[in-house]
PDB file of N, CA and C in Angstrom:
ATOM      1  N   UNK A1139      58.495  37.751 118.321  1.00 67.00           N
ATOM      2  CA  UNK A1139      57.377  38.599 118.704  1.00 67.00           C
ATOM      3  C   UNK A1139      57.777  39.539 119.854  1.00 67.00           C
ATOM      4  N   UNK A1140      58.412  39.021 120.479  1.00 70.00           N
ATOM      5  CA  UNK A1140      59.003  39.860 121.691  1.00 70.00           C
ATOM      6  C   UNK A1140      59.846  40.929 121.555  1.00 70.00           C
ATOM      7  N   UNK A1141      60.866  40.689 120.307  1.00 72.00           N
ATOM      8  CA  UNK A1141      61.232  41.587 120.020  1.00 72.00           C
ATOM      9  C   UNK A1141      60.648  42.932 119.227  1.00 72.00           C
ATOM     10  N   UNK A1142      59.602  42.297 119.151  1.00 70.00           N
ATOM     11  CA  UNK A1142      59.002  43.618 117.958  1.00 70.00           C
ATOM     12  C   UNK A1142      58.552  44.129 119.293  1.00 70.00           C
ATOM     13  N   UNK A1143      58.124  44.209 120.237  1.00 67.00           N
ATOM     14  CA  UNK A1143      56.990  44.523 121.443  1.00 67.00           C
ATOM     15  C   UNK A1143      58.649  46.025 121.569  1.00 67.00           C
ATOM     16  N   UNK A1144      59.762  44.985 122.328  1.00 66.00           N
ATOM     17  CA  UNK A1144      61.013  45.923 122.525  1.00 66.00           C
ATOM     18  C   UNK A1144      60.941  46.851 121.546  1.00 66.00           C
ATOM     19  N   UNK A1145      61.093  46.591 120.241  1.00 64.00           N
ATOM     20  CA  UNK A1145      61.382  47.418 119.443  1.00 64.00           C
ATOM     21  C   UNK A1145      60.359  48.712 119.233  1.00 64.00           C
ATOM     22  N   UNK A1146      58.976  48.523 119.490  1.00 60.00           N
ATOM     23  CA  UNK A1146      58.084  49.428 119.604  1.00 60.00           C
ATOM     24  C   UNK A1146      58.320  50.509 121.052  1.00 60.00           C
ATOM     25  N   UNK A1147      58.433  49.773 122.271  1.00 57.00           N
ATOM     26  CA  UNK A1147      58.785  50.695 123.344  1.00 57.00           C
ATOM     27  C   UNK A1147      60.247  51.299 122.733  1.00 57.00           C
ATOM     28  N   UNK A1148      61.064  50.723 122.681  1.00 58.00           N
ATOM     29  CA  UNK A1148      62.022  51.979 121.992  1.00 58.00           C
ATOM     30  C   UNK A1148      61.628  52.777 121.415  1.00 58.00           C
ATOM     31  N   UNK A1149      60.981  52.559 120.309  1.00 59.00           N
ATOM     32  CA  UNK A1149      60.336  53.844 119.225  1.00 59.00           C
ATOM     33  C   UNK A1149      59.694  54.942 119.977  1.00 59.00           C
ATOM     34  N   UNK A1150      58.889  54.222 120.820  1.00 57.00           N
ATOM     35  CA  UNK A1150      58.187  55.371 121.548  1.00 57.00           C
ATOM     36  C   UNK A1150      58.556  56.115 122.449  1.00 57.00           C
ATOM     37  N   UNK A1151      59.959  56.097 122.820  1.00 57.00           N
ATOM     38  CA  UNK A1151      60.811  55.893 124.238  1.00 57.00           C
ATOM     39  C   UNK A1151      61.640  57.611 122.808  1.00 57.00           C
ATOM     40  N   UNK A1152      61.924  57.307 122.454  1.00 63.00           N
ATOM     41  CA  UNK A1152      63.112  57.981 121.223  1.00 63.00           C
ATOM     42  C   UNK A1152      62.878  59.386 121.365  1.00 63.00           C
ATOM     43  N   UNK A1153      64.146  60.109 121.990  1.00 65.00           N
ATOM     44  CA  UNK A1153      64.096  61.500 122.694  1.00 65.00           C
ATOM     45  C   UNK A1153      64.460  61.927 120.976  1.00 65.00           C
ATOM     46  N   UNK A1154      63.102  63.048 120.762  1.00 65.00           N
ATOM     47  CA  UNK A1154      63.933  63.325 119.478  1.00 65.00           C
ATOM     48  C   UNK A1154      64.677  64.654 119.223  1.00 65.00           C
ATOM     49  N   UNK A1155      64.966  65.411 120.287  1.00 69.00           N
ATOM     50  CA  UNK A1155      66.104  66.455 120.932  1.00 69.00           C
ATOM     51  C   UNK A1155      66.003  67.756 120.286  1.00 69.00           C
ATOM     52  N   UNK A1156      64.419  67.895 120.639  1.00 72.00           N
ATOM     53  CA  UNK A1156      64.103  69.216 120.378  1.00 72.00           C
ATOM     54  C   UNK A1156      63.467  70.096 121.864  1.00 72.00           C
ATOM     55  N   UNK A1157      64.047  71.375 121.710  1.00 75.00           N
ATOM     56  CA  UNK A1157      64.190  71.871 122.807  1.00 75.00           C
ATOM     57  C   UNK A1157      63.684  73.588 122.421  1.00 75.00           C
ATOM     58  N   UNK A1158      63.297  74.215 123.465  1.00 75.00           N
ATOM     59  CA  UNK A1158      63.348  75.482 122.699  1.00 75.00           C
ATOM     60  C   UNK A1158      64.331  76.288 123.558  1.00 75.00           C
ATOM     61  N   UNK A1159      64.644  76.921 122.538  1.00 76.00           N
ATOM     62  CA  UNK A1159      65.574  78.338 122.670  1.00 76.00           C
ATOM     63  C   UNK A1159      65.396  79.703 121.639  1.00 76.00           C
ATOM     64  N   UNK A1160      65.785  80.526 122.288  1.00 72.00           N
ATOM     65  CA  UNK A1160      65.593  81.804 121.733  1.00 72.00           C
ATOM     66  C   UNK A1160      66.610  82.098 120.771  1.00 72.00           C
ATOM     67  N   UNK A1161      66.294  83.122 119.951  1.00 69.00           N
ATOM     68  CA  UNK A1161      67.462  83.741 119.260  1.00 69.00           C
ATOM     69  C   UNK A1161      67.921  83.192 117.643  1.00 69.00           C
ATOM     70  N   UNK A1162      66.967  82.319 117.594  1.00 75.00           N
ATOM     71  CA  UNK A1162      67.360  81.911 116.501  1.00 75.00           C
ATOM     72  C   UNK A1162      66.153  82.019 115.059  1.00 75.00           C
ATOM     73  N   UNK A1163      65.523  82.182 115.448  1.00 78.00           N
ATOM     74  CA  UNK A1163      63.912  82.944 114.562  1.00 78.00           C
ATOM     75  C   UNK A1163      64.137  84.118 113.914  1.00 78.00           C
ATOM     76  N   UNK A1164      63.966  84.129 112.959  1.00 85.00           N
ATOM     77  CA  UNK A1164      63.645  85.889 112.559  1.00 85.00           C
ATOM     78  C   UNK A1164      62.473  86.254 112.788  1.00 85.00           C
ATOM     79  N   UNK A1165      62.216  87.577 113.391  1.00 85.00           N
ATOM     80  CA  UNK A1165      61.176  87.938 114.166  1.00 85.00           C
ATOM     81  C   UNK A1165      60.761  87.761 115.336  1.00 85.00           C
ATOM     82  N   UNK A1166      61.792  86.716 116.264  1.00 85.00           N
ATOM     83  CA  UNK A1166      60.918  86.728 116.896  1.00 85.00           C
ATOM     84  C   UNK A1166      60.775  87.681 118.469  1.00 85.00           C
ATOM     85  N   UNK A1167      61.866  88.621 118.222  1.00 86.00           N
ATOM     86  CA  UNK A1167      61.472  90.076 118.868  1.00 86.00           C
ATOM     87  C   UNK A1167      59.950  90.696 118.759  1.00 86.00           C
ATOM     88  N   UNK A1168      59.887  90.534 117.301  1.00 90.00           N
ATOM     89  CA  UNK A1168      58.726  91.410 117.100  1.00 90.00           C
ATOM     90  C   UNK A1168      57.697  90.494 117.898  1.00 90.00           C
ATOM     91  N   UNK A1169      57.448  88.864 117.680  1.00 89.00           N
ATOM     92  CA  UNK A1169      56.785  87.939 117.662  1.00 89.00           C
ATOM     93  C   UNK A1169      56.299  88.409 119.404  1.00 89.00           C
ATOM     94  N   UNK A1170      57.328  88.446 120.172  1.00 89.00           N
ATOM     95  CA  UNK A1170      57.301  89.012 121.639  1.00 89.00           C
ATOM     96  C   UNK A1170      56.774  90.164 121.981  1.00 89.00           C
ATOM     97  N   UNK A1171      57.438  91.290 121.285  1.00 93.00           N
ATOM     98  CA  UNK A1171      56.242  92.735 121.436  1.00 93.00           C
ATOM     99  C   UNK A1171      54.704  92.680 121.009  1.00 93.00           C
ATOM    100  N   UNK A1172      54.797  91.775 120.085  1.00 95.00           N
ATOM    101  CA  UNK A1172      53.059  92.121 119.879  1.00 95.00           C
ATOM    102  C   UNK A1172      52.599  91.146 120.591  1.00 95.00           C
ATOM    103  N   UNK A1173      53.144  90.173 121.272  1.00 94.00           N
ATOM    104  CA  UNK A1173      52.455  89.197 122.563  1.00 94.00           C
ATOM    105  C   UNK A1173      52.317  90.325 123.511  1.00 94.00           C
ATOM    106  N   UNK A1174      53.136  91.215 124.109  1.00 94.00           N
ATOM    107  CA  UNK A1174      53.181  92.089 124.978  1.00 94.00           C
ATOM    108  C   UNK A1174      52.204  93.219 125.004  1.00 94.00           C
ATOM    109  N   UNK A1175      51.680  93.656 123.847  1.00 96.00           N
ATOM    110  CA  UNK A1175      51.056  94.366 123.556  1.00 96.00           C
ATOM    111  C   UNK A1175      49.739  93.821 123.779  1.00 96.00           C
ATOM    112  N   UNK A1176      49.697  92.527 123.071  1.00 96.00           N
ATOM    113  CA  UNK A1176      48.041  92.293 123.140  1.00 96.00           C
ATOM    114  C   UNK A1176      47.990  91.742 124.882  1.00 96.00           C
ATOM    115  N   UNK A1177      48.853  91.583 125.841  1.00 95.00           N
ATOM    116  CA  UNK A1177      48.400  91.262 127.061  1.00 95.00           C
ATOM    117  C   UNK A1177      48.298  92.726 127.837  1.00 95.00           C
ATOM    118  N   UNK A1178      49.260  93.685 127.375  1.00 95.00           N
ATOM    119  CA  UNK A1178      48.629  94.862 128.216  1.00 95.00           C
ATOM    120  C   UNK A1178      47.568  95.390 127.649  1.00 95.00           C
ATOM    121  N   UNK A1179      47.273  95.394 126.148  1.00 97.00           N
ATOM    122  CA  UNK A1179      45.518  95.572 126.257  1.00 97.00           C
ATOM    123  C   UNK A1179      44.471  94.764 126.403  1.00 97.00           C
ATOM    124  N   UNK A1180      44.975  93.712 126.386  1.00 97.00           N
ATOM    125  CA  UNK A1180      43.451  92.781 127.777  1.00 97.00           C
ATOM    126  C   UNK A1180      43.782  93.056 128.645  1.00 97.00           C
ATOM    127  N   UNK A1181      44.858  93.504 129.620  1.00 96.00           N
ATOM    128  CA  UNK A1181      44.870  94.401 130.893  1.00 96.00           C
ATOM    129  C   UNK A1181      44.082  95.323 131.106  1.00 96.00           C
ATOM    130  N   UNK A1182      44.119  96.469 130.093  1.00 97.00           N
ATOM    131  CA  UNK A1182      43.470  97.882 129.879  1.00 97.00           C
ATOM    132  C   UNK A1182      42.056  97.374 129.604  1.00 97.00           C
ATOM    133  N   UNK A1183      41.732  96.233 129.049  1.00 97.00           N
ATOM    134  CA  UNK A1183      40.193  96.161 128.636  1.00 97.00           C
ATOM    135  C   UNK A1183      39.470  95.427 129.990  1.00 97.00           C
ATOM    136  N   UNK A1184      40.154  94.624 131.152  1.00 97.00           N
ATOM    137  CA  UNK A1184      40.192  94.226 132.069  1.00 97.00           C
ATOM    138  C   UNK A1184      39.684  94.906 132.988  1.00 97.00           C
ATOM    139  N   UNK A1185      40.114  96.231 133.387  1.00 97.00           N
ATOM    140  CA  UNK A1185      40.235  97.273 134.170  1.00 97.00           C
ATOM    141  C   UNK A1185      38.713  97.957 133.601  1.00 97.00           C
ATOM    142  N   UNK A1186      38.776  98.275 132.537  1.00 98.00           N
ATOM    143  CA  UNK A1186      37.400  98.906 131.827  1.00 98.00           C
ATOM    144  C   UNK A1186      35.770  97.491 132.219  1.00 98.00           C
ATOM    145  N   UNK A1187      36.613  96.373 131.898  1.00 98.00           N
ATOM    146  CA  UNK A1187      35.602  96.021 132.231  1.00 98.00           C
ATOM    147  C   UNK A1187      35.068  95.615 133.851  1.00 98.00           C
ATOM    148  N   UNK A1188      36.122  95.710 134.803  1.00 98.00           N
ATOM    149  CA  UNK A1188      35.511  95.947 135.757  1.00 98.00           C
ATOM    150  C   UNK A1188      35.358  97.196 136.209  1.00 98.00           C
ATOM    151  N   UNK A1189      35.232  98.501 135.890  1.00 98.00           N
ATOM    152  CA  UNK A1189      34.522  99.430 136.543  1.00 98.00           C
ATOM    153  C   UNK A1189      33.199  99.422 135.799  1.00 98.00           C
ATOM    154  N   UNK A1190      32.941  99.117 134.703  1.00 98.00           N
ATOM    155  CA  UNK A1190      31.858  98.985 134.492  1.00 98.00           C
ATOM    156  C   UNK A1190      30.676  97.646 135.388  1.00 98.00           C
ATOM    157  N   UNK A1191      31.378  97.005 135.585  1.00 98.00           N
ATOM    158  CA  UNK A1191      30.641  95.195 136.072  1.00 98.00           C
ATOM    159  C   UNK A1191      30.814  96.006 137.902  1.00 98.00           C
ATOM    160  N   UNK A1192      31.347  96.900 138.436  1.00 97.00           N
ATOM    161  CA  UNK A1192      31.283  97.565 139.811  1.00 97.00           C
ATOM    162  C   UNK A1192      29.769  98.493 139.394  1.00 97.00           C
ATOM    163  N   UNK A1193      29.987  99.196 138.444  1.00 97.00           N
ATOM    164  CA  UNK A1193      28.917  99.995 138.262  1.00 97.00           C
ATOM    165  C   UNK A1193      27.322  99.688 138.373  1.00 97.00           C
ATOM    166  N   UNK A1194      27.869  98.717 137.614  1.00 97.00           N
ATOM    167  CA  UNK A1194      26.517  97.784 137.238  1.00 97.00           C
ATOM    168  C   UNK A1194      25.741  96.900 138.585  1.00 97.00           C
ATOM    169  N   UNK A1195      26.782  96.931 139.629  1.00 97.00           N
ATOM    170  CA  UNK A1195      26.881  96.127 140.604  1.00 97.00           C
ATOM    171  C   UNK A1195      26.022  97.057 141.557  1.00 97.00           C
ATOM    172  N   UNK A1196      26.772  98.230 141.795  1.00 97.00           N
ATOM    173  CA  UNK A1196      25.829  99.910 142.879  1.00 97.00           C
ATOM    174  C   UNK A1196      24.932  99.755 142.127  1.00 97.00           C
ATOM    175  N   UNK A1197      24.704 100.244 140.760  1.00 97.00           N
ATOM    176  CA  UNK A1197      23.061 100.320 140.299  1.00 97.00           C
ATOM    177  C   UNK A1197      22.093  99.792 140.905  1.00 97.00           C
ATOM    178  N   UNK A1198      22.647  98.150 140.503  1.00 96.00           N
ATOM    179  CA  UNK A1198      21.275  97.261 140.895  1.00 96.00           C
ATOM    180  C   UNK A1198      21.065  96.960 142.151  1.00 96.00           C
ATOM    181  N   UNK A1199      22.320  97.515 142.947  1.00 96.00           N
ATOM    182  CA  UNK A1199      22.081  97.379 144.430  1.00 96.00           C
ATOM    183  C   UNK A1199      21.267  98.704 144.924  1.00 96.00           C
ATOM    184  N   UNK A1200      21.607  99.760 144.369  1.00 95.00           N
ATOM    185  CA  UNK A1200      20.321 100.981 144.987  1.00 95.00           C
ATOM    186  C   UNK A1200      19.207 100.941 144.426  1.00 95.00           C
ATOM    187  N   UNK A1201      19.117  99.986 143.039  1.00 95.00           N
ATOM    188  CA  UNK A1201      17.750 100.280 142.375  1.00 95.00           C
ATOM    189  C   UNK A1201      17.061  98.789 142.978  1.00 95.00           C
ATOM    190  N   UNK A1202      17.261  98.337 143.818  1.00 94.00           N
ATOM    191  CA  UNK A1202      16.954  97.006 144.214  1.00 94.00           C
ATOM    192  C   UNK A1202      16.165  95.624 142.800  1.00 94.00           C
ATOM    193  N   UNK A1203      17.037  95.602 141.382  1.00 94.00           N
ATOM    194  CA  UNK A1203      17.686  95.238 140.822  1.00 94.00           C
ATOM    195  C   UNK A1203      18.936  93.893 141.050  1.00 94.00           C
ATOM    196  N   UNK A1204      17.769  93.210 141.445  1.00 95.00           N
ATOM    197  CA  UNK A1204      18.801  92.086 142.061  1.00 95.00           C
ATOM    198  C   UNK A1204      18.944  91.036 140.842  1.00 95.00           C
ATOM    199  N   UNK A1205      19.162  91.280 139.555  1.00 96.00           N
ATOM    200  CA  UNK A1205      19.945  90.869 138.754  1.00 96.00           C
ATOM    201  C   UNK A1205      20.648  91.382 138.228  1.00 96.00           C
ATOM    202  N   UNK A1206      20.560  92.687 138.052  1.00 96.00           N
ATOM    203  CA  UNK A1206      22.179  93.864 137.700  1.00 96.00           C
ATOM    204  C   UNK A1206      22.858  93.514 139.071  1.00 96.00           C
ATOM    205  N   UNK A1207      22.437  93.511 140.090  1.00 97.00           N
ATOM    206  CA  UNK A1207      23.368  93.760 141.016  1.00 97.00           C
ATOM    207  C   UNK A1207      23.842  92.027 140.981  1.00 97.00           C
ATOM    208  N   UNK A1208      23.462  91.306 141.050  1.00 97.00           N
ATOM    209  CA  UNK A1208      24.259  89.731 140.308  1.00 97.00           C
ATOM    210  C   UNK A1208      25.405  89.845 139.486  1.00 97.00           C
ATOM    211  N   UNK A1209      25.010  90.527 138.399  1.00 97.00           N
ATOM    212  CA  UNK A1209      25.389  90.612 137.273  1.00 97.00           C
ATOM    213  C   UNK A1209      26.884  91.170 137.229  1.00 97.00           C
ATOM    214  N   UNK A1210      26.620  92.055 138.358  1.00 97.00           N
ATOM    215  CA  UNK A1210      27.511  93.170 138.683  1.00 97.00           C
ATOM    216  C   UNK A1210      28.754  92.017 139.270  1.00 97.00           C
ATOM    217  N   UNK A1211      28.436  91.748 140.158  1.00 98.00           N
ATOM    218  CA  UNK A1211      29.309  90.556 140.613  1.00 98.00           C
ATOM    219  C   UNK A1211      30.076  89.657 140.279  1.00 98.00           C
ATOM    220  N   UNK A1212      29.104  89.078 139.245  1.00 98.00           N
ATOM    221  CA  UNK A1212      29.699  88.266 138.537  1.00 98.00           C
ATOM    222  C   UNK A1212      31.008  88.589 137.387  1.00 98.00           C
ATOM    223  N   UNK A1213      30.611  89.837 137.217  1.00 98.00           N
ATOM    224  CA  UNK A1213      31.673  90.598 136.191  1.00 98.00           C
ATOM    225  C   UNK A1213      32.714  91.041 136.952  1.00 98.00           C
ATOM    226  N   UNK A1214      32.228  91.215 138.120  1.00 98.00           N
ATOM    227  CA  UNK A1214      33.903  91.921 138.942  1.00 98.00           C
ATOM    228  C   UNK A1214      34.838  90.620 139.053  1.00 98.00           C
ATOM    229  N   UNK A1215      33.611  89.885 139.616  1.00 98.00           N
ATOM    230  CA  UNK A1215      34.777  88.527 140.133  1.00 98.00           C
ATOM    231  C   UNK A1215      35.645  87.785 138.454  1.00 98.00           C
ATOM    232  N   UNK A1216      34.843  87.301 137.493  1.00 98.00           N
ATOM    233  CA  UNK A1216      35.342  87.596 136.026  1.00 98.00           C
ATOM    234  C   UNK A1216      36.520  88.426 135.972  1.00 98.00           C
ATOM    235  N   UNK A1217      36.619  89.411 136.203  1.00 98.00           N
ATOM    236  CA  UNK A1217      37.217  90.644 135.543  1.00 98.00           C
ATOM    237  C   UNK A1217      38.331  90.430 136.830  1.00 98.00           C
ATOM    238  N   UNK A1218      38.184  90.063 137.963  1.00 97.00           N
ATOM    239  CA  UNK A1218      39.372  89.704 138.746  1.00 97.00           C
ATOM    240  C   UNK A1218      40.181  88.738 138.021  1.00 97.00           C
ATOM    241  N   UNK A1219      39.375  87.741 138.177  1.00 97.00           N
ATOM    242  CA  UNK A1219      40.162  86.539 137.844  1.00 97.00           C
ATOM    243  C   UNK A1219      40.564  86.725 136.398  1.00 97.00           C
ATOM    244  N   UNK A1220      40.353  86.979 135.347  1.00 97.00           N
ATOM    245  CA  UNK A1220      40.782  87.393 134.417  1.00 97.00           C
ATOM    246  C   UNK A1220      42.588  88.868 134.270  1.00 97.00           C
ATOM    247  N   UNK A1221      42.500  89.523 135.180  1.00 97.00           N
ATOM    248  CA  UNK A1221      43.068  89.926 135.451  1.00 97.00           C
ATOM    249  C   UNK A1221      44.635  89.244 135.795  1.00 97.00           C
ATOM    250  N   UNK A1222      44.232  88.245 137.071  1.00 96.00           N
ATOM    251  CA  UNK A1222      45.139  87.389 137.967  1.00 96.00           C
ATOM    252  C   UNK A1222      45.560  86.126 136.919  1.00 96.00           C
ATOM    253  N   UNK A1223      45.051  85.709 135.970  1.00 96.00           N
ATOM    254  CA  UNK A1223      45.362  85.018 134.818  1.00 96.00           C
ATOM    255  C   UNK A1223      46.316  85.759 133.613  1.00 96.00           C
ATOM    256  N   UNK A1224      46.364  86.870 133.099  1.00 95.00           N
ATOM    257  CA  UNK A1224      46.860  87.734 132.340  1.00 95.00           C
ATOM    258  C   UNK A1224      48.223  88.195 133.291  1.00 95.00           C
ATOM    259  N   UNK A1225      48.163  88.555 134.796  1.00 94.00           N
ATOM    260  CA  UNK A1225      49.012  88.905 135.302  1.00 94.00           C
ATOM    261  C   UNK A1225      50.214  87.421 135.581  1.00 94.00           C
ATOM    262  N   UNK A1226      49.614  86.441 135.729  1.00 95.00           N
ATOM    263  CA  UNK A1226      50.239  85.649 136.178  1.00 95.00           C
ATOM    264  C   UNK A1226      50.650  84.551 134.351  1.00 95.00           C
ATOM    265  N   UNK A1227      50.198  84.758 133.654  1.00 94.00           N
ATOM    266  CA  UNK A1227      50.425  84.188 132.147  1.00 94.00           C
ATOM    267  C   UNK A1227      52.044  83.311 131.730  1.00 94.00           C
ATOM    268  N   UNK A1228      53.157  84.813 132.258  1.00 92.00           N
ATOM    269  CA  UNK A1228      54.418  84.180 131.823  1.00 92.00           C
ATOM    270  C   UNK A1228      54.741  82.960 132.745  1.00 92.00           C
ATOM    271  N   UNK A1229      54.203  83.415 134.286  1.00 93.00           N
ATOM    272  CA  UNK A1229      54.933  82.555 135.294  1.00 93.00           C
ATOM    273  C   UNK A1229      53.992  81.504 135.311  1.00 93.00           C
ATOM    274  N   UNK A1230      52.791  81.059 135.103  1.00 94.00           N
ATOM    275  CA  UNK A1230      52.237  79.707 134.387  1.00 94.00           C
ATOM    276  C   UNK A1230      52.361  79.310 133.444  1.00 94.00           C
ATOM    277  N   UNK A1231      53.084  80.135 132.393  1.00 92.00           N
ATOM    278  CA  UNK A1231      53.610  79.166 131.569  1.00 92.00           C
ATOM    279  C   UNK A1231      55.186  78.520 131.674  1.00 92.00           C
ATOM    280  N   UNK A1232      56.133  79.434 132.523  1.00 91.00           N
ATOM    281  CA  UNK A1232      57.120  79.177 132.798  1.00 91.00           C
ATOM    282  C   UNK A1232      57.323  77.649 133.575  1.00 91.00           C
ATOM    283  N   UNK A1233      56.050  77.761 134.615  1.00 93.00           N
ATOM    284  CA  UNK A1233      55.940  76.727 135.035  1.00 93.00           C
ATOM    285  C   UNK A1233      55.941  75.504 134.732  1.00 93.00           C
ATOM    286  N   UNK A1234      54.557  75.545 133.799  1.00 92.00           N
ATOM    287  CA  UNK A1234      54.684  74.041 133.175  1.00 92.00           C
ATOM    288  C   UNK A1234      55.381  73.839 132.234  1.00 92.00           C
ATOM    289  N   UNK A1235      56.159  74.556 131.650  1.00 89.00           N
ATOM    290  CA  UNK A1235      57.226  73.902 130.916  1.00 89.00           C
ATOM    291  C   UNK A1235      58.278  73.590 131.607  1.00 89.00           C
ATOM    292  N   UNK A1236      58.938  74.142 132.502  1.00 88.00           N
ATOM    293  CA  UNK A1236      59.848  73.900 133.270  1.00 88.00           C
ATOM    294  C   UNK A1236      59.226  71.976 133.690  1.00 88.00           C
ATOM    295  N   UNK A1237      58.084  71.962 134.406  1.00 90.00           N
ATOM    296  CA  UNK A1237      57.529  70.872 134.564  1.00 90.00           C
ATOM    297  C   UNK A1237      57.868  70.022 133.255  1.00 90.00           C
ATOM    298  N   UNK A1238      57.322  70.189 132.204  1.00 87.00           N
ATOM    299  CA  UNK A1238      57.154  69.507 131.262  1.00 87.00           C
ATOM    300  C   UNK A1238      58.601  68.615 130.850  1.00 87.00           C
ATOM    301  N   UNK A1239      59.494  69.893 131.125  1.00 82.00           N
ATOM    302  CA  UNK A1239      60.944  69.113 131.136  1.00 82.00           C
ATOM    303  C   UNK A1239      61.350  67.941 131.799  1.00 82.00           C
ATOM    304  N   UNK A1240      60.504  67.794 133.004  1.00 83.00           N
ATOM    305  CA  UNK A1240      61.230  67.269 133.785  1.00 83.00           C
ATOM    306  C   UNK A1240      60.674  65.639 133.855  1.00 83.00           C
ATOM    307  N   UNK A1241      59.975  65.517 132.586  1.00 78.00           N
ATOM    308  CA  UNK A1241      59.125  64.312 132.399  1.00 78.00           C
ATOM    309  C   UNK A1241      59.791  63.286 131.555  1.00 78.00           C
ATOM    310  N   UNK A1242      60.133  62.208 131.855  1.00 71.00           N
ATOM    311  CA  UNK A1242      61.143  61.117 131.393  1.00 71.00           C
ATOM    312  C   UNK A1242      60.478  59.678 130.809  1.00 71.00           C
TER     313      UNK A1242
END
């Protein structure tokens, strides 16, 4: 019985020596440009959507509109952090995989 217990933590223990690397995919240049593409246009849609969520923000602050001007807020800060997520994307993911490696 004991040995089956061993024999199960081995199984589960069993590096099965897959790793990633580049260069060996077909496509996957392209696979990379159109990742690139669709993050600089949630950039560009980012930017659009906070001058609009600023806009929305003066409105309801001169029209004393104190739920546009909420609203407004809430979309800038959104549209920040959304931003700082898209900008920061490769190097959080770089991260936790690098992390992920390092798990035994």
């Amino acid at each position: 019985h004991l040995q089956q217990i061993a024999d199960r933590v081995t199984y589960l223990a069993y590096d099965p020596g897959v790793s990633p690397k580049g260069g060996f995919l077909p496509g996957l240049d392209l696979l990379r440009n159109v990742v690139s593409s669709i993050n600089m246009a949630a950039i560009i849609a980012v930017v659009g959507a906070l001058a609009v969520s600023l806009g929305v923000w003066a409105w309801g602050h001169h029209t004393g509109g104190h739920q546009a001007e909420a609203n407004g807020k809430k979309g800038a800060l959104v549209s920040a952090g959304a931003a700082l997520g898209l900008g920061a994307a490769n190097g959080i993911i770089a991260f936790f995989s690098t992390l992920g490696t390092q798990v035994r």
